[in-house]
Short mmCIF file of C-alpha atoms and ligand atoms in Angstrom, two decimals:
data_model
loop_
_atom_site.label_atom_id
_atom_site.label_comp_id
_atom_site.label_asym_id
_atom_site.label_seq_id
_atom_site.Cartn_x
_atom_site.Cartn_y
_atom_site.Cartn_z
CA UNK X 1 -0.97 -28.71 -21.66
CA UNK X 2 -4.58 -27.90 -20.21
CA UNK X 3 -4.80 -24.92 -17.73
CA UNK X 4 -7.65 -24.36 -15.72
CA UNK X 5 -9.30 -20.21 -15.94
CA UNK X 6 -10.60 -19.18 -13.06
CA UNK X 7 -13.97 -17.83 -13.14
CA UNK X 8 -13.92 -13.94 -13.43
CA UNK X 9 -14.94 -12.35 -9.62
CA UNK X 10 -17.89 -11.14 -11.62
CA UNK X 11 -19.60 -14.76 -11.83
CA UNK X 12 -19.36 -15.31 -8.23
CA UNK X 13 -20.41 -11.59 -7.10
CA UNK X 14 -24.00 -11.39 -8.97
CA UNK X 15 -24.98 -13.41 -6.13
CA UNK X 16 -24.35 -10.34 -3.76
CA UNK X 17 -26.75 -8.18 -6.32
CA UNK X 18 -29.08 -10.21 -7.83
CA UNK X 19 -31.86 -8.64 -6.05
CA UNK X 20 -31.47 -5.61 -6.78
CA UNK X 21 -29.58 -5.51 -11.06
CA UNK X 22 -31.63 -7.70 -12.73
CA UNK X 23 -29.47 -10.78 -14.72
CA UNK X 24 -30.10 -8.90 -18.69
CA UNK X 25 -28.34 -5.66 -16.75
CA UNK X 26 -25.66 -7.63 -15.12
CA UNK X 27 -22.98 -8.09 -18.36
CA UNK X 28 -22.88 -4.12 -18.35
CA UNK X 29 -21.07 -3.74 -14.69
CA UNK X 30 -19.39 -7.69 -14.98
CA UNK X 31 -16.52 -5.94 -17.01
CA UNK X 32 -15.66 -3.03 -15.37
CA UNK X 33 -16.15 -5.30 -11.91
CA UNK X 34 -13.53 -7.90 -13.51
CA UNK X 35 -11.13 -4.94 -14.54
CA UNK X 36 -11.32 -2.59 -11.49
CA UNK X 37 -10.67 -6.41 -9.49
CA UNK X 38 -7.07 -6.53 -11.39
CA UNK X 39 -6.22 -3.32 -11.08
CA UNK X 40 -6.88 -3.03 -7.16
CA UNK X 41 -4.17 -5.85 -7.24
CA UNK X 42 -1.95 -3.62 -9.55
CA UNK X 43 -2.00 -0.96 -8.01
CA UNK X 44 -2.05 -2.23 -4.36
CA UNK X 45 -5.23 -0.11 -3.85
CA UNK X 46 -8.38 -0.46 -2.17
CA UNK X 47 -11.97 0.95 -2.26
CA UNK X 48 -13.99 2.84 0.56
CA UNK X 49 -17.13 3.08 -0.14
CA UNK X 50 -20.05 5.11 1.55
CA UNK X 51 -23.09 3.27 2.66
CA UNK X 52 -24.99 5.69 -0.45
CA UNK X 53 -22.88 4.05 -3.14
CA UNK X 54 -24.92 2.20 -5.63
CA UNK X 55 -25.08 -1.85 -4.90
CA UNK X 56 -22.96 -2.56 -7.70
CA UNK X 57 -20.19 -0.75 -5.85
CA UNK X 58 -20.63 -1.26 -2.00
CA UNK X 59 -21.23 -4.63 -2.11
CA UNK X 60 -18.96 -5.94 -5.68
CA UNK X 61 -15.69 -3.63 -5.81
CA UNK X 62 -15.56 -2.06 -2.30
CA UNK X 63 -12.88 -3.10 0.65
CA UNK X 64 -14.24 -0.86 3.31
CA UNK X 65 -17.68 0.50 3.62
CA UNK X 66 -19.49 2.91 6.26
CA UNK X 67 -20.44 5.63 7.09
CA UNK X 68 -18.41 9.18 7.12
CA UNK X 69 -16.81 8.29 10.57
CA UNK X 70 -16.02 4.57 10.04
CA UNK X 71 -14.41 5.61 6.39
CA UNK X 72 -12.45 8.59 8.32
CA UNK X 73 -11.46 6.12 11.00
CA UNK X 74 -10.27 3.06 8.21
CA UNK X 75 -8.42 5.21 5.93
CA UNK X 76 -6.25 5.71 9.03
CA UNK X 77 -5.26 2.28 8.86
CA UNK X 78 -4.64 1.67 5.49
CA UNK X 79 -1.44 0.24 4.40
CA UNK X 80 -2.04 -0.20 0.75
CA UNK X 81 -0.20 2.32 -1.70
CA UNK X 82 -3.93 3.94 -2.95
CA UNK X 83 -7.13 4.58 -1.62
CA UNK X 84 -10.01 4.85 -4.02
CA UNK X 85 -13.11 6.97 -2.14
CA UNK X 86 -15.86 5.91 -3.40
CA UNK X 87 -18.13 9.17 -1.84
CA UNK X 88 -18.25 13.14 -2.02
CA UNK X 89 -15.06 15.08 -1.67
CA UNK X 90 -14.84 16.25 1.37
CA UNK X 91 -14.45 11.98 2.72
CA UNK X 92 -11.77 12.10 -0.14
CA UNK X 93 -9.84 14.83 1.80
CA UNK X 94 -10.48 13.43 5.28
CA UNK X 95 -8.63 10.36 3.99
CA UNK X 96 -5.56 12.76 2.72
CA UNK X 97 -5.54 14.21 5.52
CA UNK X 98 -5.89 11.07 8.08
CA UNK X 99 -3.07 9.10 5.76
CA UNK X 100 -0.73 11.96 3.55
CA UNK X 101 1.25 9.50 2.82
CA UNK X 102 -1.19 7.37 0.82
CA UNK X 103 -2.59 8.46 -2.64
CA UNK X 104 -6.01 8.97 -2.42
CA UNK X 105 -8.12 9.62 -5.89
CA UNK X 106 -11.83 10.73 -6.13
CA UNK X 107 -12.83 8.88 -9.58
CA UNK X 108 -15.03 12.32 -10.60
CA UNK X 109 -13.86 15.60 -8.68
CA UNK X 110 -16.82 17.19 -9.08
CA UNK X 111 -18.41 14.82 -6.47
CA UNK X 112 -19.40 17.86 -3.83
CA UNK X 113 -21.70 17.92 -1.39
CA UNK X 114 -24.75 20.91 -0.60
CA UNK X 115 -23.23 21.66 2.90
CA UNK X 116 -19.58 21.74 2.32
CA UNK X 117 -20.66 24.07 -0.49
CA UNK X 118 -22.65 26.39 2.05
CA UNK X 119 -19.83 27.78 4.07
CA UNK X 120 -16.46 29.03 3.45
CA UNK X 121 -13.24 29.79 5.40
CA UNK X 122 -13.90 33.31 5.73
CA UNK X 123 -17.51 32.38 7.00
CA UNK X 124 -15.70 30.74 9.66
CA UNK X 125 -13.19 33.95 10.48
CA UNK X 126 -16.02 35.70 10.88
CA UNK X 127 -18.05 33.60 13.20
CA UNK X 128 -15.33 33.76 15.34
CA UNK X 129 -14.92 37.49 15.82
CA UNK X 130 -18.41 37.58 16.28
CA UNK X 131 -18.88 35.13 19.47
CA UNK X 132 -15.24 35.14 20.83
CA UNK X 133 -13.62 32.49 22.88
CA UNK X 134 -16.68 29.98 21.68
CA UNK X 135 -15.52 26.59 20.36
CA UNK X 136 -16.06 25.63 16.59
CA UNK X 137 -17.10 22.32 15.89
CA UNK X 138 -17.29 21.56 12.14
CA UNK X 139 -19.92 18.47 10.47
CA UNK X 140 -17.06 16.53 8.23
CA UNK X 141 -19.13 17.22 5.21
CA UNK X 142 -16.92 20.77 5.05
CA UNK X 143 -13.93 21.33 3.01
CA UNK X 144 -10.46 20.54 4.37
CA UNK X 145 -9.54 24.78 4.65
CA UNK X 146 -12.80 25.13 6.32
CA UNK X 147 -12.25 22.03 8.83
CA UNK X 148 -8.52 24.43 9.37
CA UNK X 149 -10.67 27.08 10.57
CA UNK X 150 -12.56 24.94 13.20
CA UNK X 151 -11.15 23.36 16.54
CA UNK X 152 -12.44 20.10 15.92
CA UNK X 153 -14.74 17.88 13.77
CA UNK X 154 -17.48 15.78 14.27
CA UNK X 155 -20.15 14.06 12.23
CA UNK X 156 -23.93 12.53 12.41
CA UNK X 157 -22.33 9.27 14.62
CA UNK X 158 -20.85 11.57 17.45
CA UNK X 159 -21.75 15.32 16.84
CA UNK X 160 -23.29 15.27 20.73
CA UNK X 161 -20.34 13.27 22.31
CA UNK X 162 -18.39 15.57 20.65
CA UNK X 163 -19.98 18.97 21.70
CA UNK X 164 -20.27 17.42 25.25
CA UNK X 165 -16.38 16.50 25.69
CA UNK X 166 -15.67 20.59 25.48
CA UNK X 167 -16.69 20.85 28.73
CA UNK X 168 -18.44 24.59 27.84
CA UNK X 169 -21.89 25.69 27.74
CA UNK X 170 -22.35 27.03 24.29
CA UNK X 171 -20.95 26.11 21.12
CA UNK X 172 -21.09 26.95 16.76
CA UNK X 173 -22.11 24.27 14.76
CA UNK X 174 -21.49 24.41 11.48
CA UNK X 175 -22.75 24.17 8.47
CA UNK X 176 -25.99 22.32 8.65
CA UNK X 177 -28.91 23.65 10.82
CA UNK X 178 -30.39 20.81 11.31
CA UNK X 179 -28.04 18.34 12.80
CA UNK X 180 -27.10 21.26 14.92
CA UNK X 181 -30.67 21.39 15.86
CA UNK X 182 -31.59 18.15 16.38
CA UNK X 183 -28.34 17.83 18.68
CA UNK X 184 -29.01 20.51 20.42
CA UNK X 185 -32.60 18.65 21.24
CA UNK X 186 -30.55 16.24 23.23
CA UNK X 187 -28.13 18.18 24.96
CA UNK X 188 -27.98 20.83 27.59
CA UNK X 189 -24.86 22.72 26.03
CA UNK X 190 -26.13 26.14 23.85
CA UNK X 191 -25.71 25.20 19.97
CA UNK X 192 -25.29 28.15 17.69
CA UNK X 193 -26.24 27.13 14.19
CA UNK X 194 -25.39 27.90 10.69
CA UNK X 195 -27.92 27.75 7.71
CA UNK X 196 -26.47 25.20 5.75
CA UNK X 197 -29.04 22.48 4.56
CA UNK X 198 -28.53 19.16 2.90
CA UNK X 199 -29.98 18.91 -0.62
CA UNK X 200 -31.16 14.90 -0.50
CA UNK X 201 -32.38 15.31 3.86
CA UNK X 202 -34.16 18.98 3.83
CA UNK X 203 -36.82 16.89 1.55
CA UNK X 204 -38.53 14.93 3.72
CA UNK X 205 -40.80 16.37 5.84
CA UNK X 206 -43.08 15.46 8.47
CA UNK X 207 -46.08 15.29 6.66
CA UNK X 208 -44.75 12.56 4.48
CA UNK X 209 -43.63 10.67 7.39
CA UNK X 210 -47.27 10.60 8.53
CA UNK X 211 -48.70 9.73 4.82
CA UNK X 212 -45.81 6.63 5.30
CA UNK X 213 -47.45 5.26 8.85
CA UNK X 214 -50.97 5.70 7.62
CA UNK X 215 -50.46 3.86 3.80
CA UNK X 216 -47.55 1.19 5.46
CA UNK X 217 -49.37 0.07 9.19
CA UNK X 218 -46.43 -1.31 11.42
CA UNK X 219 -43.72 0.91 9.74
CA UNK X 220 -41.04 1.86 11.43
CA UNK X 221 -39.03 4.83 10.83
CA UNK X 222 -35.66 5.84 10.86
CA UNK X 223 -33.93 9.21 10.22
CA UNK X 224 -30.76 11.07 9.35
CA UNK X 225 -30.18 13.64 11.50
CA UNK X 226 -29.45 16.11 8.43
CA UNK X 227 -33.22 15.98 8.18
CA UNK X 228 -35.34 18.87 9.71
CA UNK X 229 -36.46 18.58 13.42
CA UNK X 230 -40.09 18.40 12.39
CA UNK X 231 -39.32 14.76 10.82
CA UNK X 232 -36.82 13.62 13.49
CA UNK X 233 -40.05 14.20 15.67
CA UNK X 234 -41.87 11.71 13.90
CA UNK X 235 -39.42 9.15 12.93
CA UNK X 236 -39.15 6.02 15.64
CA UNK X 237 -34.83 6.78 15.69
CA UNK X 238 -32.75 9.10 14.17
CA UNK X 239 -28.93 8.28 13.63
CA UNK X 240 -26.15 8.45 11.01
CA UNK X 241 -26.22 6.12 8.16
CA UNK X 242 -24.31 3.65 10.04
CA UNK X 243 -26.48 3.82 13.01
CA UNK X 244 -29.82 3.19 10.92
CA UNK X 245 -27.63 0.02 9.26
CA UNK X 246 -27.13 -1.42 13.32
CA UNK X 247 -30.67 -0.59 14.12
CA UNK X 248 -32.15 -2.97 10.99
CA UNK X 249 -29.60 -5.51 11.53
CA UNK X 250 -30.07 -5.65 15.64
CA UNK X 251 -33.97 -4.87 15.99
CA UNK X 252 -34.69 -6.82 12.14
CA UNK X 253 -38.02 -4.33 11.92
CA UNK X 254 -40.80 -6.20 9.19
CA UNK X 255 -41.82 -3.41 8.23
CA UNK X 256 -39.56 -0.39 7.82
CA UNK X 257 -38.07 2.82 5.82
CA UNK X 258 -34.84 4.81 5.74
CA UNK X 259 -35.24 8.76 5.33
CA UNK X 260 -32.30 9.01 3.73
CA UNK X 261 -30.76 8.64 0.58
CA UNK X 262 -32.14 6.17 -1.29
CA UNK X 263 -29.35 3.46 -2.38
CA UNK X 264 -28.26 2.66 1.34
CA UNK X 265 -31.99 1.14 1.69
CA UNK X 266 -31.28 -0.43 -1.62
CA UNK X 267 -27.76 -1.58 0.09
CA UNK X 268 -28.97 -2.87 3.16
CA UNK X 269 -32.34 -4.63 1.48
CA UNK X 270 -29.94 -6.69 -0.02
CA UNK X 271 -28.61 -7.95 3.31
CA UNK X 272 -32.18 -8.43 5.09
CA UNK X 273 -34.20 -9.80 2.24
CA UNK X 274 -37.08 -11.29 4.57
CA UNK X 275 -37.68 -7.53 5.94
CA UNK X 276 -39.84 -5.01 3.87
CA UNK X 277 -38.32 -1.64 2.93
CA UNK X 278 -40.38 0.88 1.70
CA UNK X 279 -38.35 3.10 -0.53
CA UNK X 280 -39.15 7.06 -0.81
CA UNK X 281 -36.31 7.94 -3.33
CA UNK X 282 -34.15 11.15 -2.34
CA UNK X 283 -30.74 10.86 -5.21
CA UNK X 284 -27.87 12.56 -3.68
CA UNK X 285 -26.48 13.46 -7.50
CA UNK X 286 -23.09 13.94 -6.30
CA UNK X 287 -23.10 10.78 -4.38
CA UNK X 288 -24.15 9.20 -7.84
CA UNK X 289 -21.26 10.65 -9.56
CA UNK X 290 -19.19 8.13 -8.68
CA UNK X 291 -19.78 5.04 -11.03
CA UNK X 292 -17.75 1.69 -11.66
CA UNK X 293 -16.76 3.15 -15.02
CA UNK X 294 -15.06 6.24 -13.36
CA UNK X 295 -13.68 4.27 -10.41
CA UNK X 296 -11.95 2.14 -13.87
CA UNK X 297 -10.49 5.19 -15.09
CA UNK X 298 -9.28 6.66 -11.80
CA UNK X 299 -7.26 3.52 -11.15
CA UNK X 300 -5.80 3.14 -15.04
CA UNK X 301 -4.80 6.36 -15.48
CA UNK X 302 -4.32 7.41 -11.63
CA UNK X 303 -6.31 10.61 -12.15
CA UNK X 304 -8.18 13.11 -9.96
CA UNK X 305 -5.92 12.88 -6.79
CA UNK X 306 -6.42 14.84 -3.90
CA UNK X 307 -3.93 17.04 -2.59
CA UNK X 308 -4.36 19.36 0.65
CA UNK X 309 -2.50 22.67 0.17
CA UNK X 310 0.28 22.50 3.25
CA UNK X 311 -1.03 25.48 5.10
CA UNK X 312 -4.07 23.82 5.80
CA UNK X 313 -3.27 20.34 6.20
CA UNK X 314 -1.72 20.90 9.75
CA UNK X 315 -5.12 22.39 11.02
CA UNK X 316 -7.25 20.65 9.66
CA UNK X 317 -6.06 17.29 10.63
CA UNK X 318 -5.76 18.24 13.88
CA UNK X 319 -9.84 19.08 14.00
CA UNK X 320 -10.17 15.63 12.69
CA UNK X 321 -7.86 14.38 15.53
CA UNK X 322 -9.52 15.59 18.01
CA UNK X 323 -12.74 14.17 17.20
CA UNK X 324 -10.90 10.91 16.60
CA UNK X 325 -9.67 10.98 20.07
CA UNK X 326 -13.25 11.49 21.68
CA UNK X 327 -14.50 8.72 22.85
P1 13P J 401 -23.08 9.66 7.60
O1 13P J 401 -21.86 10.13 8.28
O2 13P J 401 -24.21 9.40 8.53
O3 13P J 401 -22.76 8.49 6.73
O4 13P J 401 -23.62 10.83 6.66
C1 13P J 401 -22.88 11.36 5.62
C2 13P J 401 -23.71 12.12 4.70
O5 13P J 401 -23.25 12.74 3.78
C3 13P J 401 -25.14 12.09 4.93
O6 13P J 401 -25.79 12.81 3.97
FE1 SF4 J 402 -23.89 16.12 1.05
FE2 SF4 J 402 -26.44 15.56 1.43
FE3 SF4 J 402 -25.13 14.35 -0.54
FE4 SF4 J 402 -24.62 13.72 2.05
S1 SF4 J 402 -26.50 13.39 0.92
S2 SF4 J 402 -23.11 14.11 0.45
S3 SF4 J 402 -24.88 15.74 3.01
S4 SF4 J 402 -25.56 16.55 -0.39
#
């Protein structure tokens, strides 16, 4: 008896990629791609994905993909038995937190990220002796004891709604002196700030966003807000990585460049391939720890799963919570 094979999901994802992993590359990532396919099915697991995974990831293996909010918000609503993050740590944890019941793996633990790493729970303790009575709000990109400390969460997408909705005139920000700058820029409520920088954003600065406009005429810019003030001031829109995906997609710019890290411009080039990015590369290495041969292995052998000490989980998803609930 003849049986028809299917074509491996491989064949029919290059499509998705082929700008960007040329077709000698593409047997390399076709058999981990095939494998990690099966074994979502095996495991009943899916994949979130951040918008700085590499191509080969957010658009062939991942379920879910967006930016630290949108993941936070998903793995809420995730019924499968496993969640993959495909990201830095600290998303890993916000999906433990958001869904204990689920089994959440990081494929390499050592995925970090320069902020969380800048501030610690006893930071926090302290800060709160110091101004008394003064609400904590705490980026995501924190670990899950120090988001325990805090009395609620935010991140790039809603870090001024967020401050706003507490109703008070002055609040800590923490860790990363720039957002907490540039939101204070826009608000009237006092922002106390911590000195925590990211690695990939504090980069960029302002004179290489004028070198951009005068060597690229017509470009538009957009920026993270983790970058300094000084850039934010020159760029034509700041917003978090999903908000710079909405603005290509809505306003289609010819002509334009993410200040950010550098696979999300790979990522959304892919979707918009009649618009021009111009491509500064910033690497966030921990972002790029996270490959399809370790998201393989994590789902194989089940390794590297994240587990929130009980003392802290009640706290800490309750900061999340909150933010969750503003609107
Ligand atoms: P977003 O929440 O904007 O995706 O940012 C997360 C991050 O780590 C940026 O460096
Ligand atoms: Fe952390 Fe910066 Fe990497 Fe984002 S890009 S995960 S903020 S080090």
């Amino acid at each position: 008896m003849l049986t028809t094979l299917e074509p491996p999901p491989s064949d029919r994802l290059y499509a998705k990629v082929r700008n960007a992993i040329p077709a000698i590359e593409w047997p390399m990532f076709a058999n981990d791609i095939d494998a990690i396919m099966a074994l979502k099915k095996r495991r009943n697991a899916v994949i979130l994905a951040h918008n700085y995974q590499s191509p080969e990831i957010f658009h062939c293996v991942a379920d879910i993909v967006g930016d630290s909010l949108a993941l936070a918000r998903e793995a809420m609503q995730v019924e499968a038995d496993v969640i993959v993050l495909a990201g830095v740590h600290f998303m890993a944890e916000t999906a433990k937190l958001l869904n204990p019941a689920k089994t959440v793996l990081i494929p390499d633990r050592g995925a970090g990220c320069s902020l969380a790493d800048s501030i610690t729970p006893e930071d926090v303790k302290l800060l709160r002796q110091k101004y008394p009575g003064v609400p904590i709000v705490t980026y995501v990109n924190t670990s899950a004891a120090v988001k325990a400390e805090s009395d609620i969460c935010c991140t790039s997408g809603n870090a001024k709604a967020v401050i706003e909705s507490l109703g008070v005139e002055r609040v800590i920000m923490l860790p990363d002196e720039y957002l907490a700058r540039n939101v204070a820029a826009e608000t009237k409520v006092k922002v106390i700030a911590w000195t925590g920088h990211c690695e990939v954003h504090e980069r960029f600065s302002a004179e290489e966003v004028r070198q951009l406009r005068q060597d690229h005429s017509g470009i538009v810019v957009l920026a993270h807000p983790e970058c300094p003030p000084d850039v934010l001031s020159e760029a034509d829109f700041a917003g978090s990585t999903a908000a710079m995906s909405s603005y290509v997609a809505d306003r289609r710019p010819p002509r334009v460049v993410l200040l950010t890290e550098c696979s999300m411009s790979d990522n959304v080039a892919l979707q918009y391939p009649d618009l021009e990015f111009i491509r500064p590369c910033n690497l966030c290495p921990h972002m790029k720890k996270i490959t399809l041969g370790n998201i393989r292995s994590a789902l194989e052998t089940m390794q590297q799963e994240v587990t929130i000490d009980e003392r802290i989980m009640r706290p800490a998803r309750l900061s999340v919570e909150r933010m969750l609930a503003v609107k």
